[in-house]
mmCIF file of C-alpha atoms and ligand atoms in Angstrom:
data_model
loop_
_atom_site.group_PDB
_atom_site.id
_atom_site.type_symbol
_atom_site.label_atom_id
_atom_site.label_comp_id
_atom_site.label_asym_id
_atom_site.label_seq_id
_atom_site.Cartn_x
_atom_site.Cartn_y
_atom_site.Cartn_z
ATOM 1 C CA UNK A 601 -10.322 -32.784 -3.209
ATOM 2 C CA UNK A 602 -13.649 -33.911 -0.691
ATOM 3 C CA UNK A 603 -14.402 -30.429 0.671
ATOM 4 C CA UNK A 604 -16.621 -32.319 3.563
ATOM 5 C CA UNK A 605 -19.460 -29.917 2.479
ATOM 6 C CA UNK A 606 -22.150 -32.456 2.511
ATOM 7 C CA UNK A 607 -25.498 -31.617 4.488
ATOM 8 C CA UNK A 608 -23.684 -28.187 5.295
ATOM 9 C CA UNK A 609 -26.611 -25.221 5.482
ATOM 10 C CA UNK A 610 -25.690 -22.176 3.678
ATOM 11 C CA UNK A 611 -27.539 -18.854 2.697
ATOM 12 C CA UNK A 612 -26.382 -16.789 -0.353
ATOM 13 C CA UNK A 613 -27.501 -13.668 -0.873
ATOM 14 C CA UNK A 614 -28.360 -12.512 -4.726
ATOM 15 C CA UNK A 615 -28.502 -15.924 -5.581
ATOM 16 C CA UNK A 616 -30.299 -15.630 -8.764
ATOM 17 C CA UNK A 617 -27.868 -14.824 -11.517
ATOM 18 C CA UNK A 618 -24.277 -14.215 -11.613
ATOM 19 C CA UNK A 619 -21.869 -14.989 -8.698
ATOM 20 C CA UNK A 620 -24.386 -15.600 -6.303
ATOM 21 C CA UNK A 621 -25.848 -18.357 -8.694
ATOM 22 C CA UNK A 622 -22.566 -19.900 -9.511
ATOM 23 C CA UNK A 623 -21.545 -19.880 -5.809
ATOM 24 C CA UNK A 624 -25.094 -21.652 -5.073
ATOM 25 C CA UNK A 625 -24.802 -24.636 -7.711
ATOM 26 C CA UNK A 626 -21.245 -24.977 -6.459
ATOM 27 C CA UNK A 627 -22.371 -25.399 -2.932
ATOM 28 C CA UNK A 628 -25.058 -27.486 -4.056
ATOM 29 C CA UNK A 629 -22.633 -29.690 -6.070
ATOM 30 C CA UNK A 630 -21.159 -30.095 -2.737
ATOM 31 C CA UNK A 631 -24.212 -31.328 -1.232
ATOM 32 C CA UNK A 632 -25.099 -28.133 0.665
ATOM 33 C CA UNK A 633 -28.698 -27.341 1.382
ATOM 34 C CA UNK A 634 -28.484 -23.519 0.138
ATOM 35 C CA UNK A 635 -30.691 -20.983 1.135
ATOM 36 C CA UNK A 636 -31.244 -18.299 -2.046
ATOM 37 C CA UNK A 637 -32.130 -14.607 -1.169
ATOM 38 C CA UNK A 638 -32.673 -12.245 -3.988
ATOM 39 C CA UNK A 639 -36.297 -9.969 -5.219
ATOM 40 C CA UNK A 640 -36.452 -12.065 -8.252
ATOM 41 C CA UNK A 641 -36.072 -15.722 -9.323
ATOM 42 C CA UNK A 642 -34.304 -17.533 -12.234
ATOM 43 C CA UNK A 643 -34.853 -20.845 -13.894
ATOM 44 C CA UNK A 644 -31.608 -21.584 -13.540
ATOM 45 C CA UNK A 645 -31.895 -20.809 -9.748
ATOM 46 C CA UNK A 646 -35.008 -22.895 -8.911
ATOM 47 C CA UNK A 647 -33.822 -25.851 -11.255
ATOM 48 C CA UNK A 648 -31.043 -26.656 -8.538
ATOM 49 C CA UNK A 649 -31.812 -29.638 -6.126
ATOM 50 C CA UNK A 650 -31.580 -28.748 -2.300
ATOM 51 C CA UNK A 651 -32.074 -24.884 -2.811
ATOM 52 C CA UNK A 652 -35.181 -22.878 -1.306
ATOM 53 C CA UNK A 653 -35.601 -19.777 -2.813
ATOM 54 C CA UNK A 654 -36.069 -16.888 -1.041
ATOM 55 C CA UNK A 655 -37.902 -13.969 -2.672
ATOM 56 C CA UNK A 656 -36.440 -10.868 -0.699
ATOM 57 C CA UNK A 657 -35.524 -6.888 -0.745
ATOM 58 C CA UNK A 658 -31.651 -7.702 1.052
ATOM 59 C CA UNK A 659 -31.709 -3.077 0.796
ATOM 60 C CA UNK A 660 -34.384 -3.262 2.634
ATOM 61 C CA UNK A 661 -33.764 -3.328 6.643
ATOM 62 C CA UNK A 662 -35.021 -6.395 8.146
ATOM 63 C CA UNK A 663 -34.288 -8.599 4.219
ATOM 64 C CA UNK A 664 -31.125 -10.037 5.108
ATOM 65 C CA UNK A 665 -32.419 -10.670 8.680
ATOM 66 C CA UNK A 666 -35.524 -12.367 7.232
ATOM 67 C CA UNK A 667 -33.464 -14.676 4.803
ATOM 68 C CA UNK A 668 -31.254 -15.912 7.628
ATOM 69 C CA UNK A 669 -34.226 -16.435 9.760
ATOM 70 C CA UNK A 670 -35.368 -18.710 7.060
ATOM 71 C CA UNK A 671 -32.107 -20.429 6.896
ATOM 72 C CA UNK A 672 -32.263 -21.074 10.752
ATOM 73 C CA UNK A 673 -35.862 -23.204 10.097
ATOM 74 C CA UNK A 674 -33.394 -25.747 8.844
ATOM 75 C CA UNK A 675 -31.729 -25.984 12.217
ATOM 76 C CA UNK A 676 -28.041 -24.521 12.162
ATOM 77 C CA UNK A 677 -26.250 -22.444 9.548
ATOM 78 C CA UNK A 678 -22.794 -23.424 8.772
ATOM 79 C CA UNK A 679 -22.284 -20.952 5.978
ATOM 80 C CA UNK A 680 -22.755 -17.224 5.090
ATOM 81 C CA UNK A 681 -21.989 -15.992 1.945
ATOM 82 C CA UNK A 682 -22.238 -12.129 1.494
ATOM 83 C CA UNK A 683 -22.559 -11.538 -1.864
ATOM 84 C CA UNK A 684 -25.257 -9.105 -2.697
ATOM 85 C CA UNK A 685 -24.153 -6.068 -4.793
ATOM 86 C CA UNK A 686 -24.949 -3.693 -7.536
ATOM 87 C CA UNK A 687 -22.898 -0.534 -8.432
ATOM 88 C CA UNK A 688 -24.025 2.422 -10.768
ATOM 89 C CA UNK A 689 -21.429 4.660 -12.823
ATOM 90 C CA UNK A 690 -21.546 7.707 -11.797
ATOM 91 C CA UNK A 691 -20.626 9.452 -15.075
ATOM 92 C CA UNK A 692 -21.522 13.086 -14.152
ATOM 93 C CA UNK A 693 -18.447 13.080 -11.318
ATOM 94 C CA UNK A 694 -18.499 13.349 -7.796
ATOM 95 C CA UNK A 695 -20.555 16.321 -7.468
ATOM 96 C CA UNK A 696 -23.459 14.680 -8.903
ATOM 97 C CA UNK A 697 -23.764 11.651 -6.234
ATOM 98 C CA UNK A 698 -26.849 12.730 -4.216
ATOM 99 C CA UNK A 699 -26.969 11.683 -0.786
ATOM 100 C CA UNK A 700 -29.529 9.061 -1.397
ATOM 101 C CA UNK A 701 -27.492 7.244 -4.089
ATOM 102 C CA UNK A 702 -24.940 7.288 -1.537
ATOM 103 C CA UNK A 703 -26.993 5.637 1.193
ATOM 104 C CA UNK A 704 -28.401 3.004 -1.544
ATOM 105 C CA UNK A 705 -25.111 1.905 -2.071
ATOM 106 C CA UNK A 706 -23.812 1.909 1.115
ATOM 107 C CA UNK A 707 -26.906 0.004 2.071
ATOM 108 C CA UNK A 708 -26.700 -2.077 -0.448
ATOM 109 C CA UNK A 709 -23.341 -2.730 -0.872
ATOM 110 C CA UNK A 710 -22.382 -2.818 3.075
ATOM 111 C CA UNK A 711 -25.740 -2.602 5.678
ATOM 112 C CA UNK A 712 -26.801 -5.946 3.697
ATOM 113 C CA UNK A 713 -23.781 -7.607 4.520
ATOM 114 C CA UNK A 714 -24.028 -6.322 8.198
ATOM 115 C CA UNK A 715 -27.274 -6.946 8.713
ATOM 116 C CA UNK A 716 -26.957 -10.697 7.659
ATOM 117 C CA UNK A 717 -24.264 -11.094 9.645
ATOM 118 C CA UNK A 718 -25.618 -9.707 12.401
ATOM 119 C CA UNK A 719 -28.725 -12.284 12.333
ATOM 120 C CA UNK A 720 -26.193 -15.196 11.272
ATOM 121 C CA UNK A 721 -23.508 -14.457 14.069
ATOM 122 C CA UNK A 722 -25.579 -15.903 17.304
ATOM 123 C CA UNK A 723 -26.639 -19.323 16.021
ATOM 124 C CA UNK A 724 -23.076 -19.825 14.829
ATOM 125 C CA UNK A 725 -21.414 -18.793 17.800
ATOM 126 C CA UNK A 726 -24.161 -21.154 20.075
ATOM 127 C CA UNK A 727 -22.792 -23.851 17.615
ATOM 128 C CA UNK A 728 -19.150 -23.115 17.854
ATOM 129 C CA UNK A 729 -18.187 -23.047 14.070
ATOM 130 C CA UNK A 730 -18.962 -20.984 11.264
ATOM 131 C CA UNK A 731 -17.745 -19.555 7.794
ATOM 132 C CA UNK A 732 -18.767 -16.223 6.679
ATOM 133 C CA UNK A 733 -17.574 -15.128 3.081
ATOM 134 C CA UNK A 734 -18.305 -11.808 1.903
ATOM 135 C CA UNK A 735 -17.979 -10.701 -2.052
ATOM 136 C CA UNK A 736 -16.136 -7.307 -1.890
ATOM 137 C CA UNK A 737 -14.127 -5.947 -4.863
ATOM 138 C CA UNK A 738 -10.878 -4.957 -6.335
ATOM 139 C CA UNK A 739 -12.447 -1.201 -6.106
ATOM 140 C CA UNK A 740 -12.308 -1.616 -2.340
ATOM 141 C CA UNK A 741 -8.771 -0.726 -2.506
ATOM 142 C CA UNK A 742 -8.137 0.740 -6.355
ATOM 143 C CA UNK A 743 -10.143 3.949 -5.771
ATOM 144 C CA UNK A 744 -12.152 4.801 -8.858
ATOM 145 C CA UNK A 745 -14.207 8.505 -9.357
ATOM 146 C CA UNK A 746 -16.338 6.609 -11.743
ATOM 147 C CA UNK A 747 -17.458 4.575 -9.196
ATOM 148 C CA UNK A 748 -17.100 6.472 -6.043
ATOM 149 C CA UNK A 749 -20.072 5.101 -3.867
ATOM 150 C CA UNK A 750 -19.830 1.648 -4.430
ATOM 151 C CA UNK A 751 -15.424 1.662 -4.167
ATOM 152 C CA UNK A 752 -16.226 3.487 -0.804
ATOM 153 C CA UNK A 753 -18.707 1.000 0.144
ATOM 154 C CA UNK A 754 -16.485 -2.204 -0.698
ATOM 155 C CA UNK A 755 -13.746 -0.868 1.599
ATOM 156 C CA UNK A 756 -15.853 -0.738 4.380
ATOM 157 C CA UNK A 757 -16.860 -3.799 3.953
ATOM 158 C CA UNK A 758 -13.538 -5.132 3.520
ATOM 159 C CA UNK A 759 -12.750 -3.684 6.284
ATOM 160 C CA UNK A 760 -15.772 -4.744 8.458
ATOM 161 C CA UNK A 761 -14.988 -8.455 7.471
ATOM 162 C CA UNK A 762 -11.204 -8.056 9.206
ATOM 163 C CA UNK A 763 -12.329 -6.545 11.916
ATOM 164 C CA UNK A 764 -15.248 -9.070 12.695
ATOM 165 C CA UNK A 765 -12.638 -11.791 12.186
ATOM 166 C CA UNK A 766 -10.757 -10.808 15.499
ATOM 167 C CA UNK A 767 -13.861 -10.828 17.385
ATOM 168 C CA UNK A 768 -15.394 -14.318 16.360
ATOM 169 C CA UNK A 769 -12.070 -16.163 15.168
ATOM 170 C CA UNK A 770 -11.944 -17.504 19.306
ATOM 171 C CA UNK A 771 -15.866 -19.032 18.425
ATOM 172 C CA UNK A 772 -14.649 -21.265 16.171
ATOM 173 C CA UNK A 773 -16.061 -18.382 12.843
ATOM 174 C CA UNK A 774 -13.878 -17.350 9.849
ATOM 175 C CA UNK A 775 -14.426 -14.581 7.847
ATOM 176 C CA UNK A 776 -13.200 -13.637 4.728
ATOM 177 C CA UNK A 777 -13.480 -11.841 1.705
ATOM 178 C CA UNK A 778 -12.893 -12.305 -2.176
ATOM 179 C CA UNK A 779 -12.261 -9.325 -4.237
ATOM 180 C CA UNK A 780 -12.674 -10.048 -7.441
ATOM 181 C CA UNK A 781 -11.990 -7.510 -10.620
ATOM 182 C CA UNK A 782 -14.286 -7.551 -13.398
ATOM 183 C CA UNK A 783 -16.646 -10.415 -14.014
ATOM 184 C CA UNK A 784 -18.294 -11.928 -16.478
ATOM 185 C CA UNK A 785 -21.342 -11.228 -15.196
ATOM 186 C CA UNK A 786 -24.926 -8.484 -15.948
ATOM 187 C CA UNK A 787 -23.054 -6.161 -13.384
ATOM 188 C CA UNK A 788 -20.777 -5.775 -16.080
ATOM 189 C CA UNK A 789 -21.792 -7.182 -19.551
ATOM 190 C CA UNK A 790 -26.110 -6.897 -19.177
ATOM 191 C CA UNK A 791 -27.850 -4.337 -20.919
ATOM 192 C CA UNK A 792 -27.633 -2.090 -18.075
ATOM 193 C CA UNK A 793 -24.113 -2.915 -17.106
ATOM 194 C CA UNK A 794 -21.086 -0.918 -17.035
ATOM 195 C CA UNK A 795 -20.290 -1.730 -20.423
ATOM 196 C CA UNK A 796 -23.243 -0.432 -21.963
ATOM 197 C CA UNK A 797 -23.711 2.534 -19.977
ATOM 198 C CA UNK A 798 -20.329 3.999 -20.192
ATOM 199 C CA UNK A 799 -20.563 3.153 -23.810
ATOM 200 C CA UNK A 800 -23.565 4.916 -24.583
ATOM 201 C CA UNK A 801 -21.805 8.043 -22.192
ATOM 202 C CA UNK A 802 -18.683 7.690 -24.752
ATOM 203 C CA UNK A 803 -20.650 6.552 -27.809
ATOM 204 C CA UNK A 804 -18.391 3.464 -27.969
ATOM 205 C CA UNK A 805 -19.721 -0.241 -28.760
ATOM 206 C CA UNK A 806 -19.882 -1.577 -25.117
ATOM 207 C CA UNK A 807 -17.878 -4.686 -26.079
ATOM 208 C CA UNK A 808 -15.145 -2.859 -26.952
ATOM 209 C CA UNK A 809 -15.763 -0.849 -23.729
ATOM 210 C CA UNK A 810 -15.447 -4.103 -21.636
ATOM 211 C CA UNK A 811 -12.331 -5.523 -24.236
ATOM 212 C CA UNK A 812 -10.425 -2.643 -22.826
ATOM 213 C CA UNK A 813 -10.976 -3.365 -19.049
ATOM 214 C CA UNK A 814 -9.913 -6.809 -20.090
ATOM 215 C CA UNK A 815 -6.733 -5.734 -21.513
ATOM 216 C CA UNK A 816 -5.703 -4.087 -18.259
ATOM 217 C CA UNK A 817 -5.662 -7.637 -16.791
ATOM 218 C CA UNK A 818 -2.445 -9.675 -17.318
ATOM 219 C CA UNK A 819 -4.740 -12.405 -18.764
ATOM 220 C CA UNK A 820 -6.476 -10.483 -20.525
ATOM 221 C CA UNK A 821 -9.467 -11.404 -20.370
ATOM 222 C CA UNK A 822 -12.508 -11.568 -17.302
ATOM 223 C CA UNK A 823 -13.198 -13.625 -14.253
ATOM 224 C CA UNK A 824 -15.708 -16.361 -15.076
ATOM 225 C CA UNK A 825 -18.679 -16.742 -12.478
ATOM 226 C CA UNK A 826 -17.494 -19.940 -11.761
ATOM 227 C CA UNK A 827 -14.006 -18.790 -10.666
ATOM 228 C CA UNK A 828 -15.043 -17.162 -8.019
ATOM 229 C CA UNK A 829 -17.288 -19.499 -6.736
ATOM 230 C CA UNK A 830 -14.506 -22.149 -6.675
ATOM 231 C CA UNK A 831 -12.361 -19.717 -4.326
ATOM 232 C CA UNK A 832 -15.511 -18.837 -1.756
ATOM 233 C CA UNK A 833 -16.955 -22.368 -1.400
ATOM 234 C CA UNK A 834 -13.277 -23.679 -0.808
ATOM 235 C CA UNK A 835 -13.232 -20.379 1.835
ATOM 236 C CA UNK A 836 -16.292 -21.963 2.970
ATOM 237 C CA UNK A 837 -14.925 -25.449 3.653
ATOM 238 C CA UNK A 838 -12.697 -26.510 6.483
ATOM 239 C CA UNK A 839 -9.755 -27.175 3.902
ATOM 240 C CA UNK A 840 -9.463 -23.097 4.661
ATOM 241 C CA UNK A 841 -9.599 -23.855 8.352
ATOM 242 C CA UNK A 842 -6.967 -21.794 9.052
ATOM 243 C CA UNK A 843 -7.123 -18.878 6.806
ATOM 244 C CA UNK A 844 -9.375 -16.087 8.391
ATOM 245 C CA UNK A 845 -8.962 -12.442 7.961
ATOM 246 C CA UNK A 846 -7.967 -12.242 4.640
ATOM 247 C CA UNK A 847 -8.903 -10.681 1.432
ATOM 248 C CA UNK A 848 -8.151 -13.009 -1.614
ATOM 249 C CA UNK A 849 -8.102 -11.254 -4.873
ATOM 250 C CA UNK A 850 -9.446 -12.959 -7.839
ATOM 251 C CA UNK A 851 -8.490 -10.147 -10.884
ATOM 252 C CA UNK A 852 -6.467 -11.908 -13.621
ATOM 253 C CA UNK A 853 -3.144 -9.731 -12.309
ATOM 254 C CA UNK A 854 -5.192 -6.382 -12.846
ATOM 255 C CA UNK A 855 -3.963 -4.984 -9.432
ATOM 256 C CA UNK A 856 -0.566 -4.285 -9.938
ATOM 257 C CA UNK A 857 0.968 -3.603 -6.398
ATOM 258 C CA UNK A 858 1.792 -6.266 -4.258
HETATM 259 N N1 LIG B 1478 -19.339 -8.594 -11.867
HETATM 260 C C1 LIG B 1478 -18.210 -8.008 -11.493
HETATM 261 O O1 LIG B 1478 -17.414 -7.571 -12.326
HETATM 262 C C2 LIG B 1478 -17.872 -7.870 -10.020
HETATM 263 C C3 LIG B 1478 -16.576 -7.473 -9.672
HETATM 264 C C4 LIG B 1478 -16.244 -7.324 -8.328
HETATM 265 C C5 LIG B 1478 -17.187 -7.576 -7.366
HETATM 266 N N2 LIG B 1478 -18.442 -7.959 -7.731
HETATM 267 C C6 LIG B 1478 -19.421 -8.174 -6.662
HETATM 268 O O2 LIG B 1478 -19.960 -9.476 -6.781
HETATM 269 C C7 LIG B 1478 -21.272 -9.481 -6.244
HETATM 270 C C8 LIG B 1478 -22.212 -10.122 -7.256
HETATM 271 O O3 LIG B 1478 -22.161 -9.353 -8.442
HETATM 272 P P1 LIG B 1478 -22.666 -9.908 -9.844
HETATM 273 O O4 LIG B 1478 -21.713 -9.428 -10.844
HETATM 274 O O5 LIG B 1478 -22.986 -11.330 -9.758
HETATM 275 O O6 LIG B 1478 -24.016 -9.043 -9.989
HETATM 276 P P2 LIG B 1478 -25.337 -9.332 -10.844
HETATM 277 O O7 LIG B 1478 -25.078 -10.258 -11.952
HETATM 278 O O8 LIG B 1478 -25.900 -7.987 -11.121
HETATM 279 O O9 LIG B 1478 -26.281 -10.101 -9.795
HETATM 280 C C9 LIG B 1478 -26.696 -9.440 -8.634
HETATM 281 C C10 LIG B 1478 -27.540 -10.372 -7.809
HETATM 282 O O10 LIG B 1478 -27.969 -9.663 -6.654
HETATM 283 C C11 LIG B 1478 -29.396 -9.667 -6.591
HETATM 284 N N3 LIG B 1478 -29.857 -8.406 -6.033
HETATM 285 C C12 LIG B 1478 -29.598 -7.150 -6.488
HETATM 286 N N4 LIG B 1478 -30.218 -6.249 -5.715
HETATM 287 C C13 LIG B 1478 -30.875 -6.946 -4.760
HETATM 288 C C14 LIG B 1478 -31.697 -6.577 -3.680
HETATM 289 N N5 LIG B 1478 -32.002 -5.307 -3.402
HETATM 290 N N6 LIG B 1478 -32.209 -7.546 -2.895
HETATM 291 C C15 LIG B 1478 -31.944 -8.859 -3.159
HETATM 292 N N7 LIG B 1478 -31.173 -9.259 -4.158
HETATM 293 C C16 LIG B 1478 -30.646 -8.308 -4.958
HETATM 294 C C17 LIG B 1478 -29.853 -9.881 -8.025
HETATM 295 O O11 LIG B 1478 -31.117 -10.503 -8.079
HETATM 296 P P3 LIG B 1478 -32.493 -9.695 -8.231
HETATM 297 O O12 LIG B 1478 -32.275 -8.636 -9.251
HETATM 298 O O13 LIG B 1478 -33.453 -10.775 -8.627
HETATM 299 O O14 LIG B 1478 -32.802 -9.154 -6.877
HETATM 300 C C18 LIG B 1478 -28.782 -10.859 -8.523
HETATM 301 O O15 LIG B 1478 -29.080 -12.159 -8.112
HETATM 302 C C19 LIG B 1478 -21.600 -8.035 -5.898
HETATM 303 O O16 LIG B 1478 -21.358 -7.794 -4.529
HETATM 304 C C20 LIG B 1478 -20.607 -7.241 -6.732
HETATM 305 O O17 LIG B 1478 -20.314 -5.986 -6.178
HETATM 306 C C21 LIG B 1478 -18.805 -8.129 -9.034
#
């Protein structure tokens, strides 16, 4: 399937490893000119054709407006995808979030996504077209103590990226979200990741921390990177020119409600 992606501008935002990396080759496989926010570079990142790396703090307030800005140098921007995140166990229970975890999530996890949609929003409406696809999470809508902050902070933005779609949907913008479960990914499997610190809370080998969560999918196993990027660049096309508004869960059957 030709997703007519070719000379397409896109920005990503934490482009350099995980899902925001797979979802920038695939764009670039699609011949999109991507531009790559995140504080750090990869190899893997800067040996893609057509991407400029951007080396930026999305937490910090003007970041996601400063990587769009750079995106707009380029002339238009077709694409936004939202995909910044991090999330931190919170292993001591509620009671222990302080209030400036709280905001770094929220800010992190929500105001980054806001803000680059805020700076986004005016050159697409001037054009009259536009995709914006925002990462979100299963734990936007399965509530989890563990990770109380960052659940909160998904739903909002889950949330935000309905509403926005019955404001813009008459500009010619979609927006949509992908909630994927767990991932293949550092967020998850790096040395800091969920595995390993709730293993070294529980004294458990952190692959048979993640094997667990795996087992609670009908597949049993995790989403690949690359999975999820399939689902937002075809968001991203016009083959999805009439979906808008939606969330589309990517979780090997791990939600079990309909
Ligand atoms: N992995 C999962 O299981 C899973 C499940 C559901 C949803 N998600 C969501 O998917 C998205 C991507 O997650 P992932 O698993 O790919 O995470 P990841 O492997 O930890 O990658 C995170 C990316 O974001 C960048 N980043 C982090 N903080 C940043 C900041 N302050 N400013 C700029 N860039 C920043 C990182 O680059 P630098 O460190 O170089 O800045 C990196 O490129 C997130 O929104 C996450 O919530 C993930």
């Amino acid at each position: 399937m030709d997703l007519e992606l070719r000379d397409k501008v896109a920005v990503v935002t934490g482009a350099s490893r995980g899902i925001g990396l797979a979802v920038t080759r695939a764009l670039v496989e699609e011949g999109v000119r991507v531009i790559a926010g995140s504080r750090t570079s990869t190899r893997e990142l800067e040996e893609l054709p057509g991407v400029r790396v951007v080396r930026v703090d999305l937490s910090a307030e003007t970041g996601p407006a400063d990587l769009v800005t750079a995106a707009l140098e380029h002339g238009s921007l077709d694409i936004l995808v939202n995909n910044v995140g991090a999330v931190t166990p919170r292993l001591g229970g509620f009671l222990e979030v302080t209030d400036d975890q709280w905001t770094r999530s929220l800010t992190l996890n929500l105001m980054a996504a806001v803000r680059a949609t805020r700076a986004a929003l005016p050159a697409m409406i001037e054009a009259g077209r536009g995709a914006i696809v925002t990462v979100s999470s299963v734990n936007a809508f399965l509530p989890d103590p563990l990770v109380i902050d960052y659940g909160v902070a998904k739903a909002a933005l889950t949330n935000f990226s309905k509403a926005l779609s019955k404001e813009v949907g008459a500009h010619g913008i979609r927006v949509n979200t992908v909630s994927p479960g767990p991932v293949t990914t550092d967020l998850w499997l790096g040395d800091q990741g969920m595995a390993a610190t709730v293993g070294a809370a529980k004294d458990a080998d952190p692959a048979e921390v993640a094997e667990g969560v795996a087992t609670q999918s009908e597949t049993g196993r995790f989403t690949h990177p690359q999975e999820v990027a399939d689902l937002v660049v075809f968001l991203a096309s016009d083959r999805a020119g009439n979906v808008t508004g939606a969330d589309h869960v990517i979780d090997g059957g791990l939600t079990k409600t309909v």
